[in-house]
């Protein structure tokens, strides 16, 4: 039997993903050590390998088959637009992709004005403004702390994830429009889905049972 390799997005989703996998008997003891600098972990008994990568790299590893299976937020899946199968919503990591800004920016959105939109998600932002709203905007790609942009005058609005809304509130910003709901999803490499169909469908089946319980 060959190894089945999992790529997990490091950060907020990783812990919950490991907890979920543990419930169906997939354990990775070494991975729980918070001080480890190891990048890849193996469960010899189950013939499973697992690694943590930057969320935005998970779809890349899965598309190229370096990982058979990936767990990552649907924001990243949408943004990356990779060729892979999105097989299930894992039901955690729920949040929304939103257009946010100061209250005063609502008028600019209403009147289809030419505005600047800062985001870590330029493709999602572009798709929303161009294809859904038919509004021409300038998109500015940032890599984090996007809420700063409207505060310091880099952009009028941002497209970003809102979970609790605390970051917005503490910075005097609000949700102006909701683009779509997000959550952690499982993705599968298209060739792996065929070659390892039995193992992967068994895994999906077991996860569904736990999630729907
Ligand atoms: C995300 C997102 C928001 C925040 C939303 O940022 O970009 O800034 O979380 O969460 P809240 O609604 O619960 O406040 P993250 O912490 O991933 O960091 P970064 O965007 O600065 O990289």
mmCIF file of C-alpha atoms in Angstrom, residues 61-65 67-69 82-87 187-197 200:
data_model
loop_
_atom_site.group_PDB
_atom_site.id
_atom_site.type_symbol
_atom_site.label_atom_id
_atom_site.label_comp_id
_atom_site.label_asym_id
_atom_site.label_seq_id
_atom_site.Cartn_x
_atom_site.Cartn_y
_atom_site.Cartn_z
ATOM 1 C CA UNK A 61 0.456 20.759 -3.445
ATOM 2 C CA UNK A 62 -2.837 19.000 -4.131
ATOM 3 C CA UNK A 63 -3.138 20.008 -7.792
ATOM 4 C CA UNK A 64 0.366 18.705 -8.542
ATOM 5 C CA UNK A 65 -0.220 15.508 -6.583
ATOM 6 C CA UNK A 67 -0.428 15.753 -1.560
ATOM 7 C CA UNK A 68 -3.409 13.523 -2.298
ATOM 8 C CA UNK A 69 -5.694 15.364 0.061
ATOM 9 C CA UNK A 82 -6.597 25.238 -8.878
ATOM 10 C CA UNK A 83 -7.689 22.097 -10.681
ATOM 11 C CA UNK A 84 -8.825 19.763 -7.917
ATOM 12 C CA UNK A 85 -11.904 18.100 -6.519
ATOM 13 C CA UNK A 86 -13.612 19.858 -3.640
ATOM 14 C CA UNK A 87 -15.121 16.863 -1.878
ATOM 15 C CA UNK A 187 -9.881 18.866 -1.526
ATOM 16 C CA UNK A 188 -8.528 15.890 -3.441
ATOM 17 C CA UNK A 189 -6.067 15.525 -6.309
ATOM 18 C CA UNK A 190 -7.901 14.441 -9.456
ATOM 19 C CA UNK A 191 -5.640 11.476 -10.214
ATOM 20 C CA UNK A 192 -5.543 10.331 -6.570
ATOM 21 C CA UNK A 193 -9.327 10.281 -6.557
ATOM 22 C CA UNK A 194 -9.180 7.589 -9.240
ATOM 23 C CA UNK A 195 -6.100 5.669 -8.103
ATOM 24 C CA UNK A 196 -6.938 5.628 -4.395
ATOM 25 C CA UNK A 197 -10.681 5.782 -4.757
ATOM 26 C CA UNK A 200 -10.455 8.214 -0.137
#
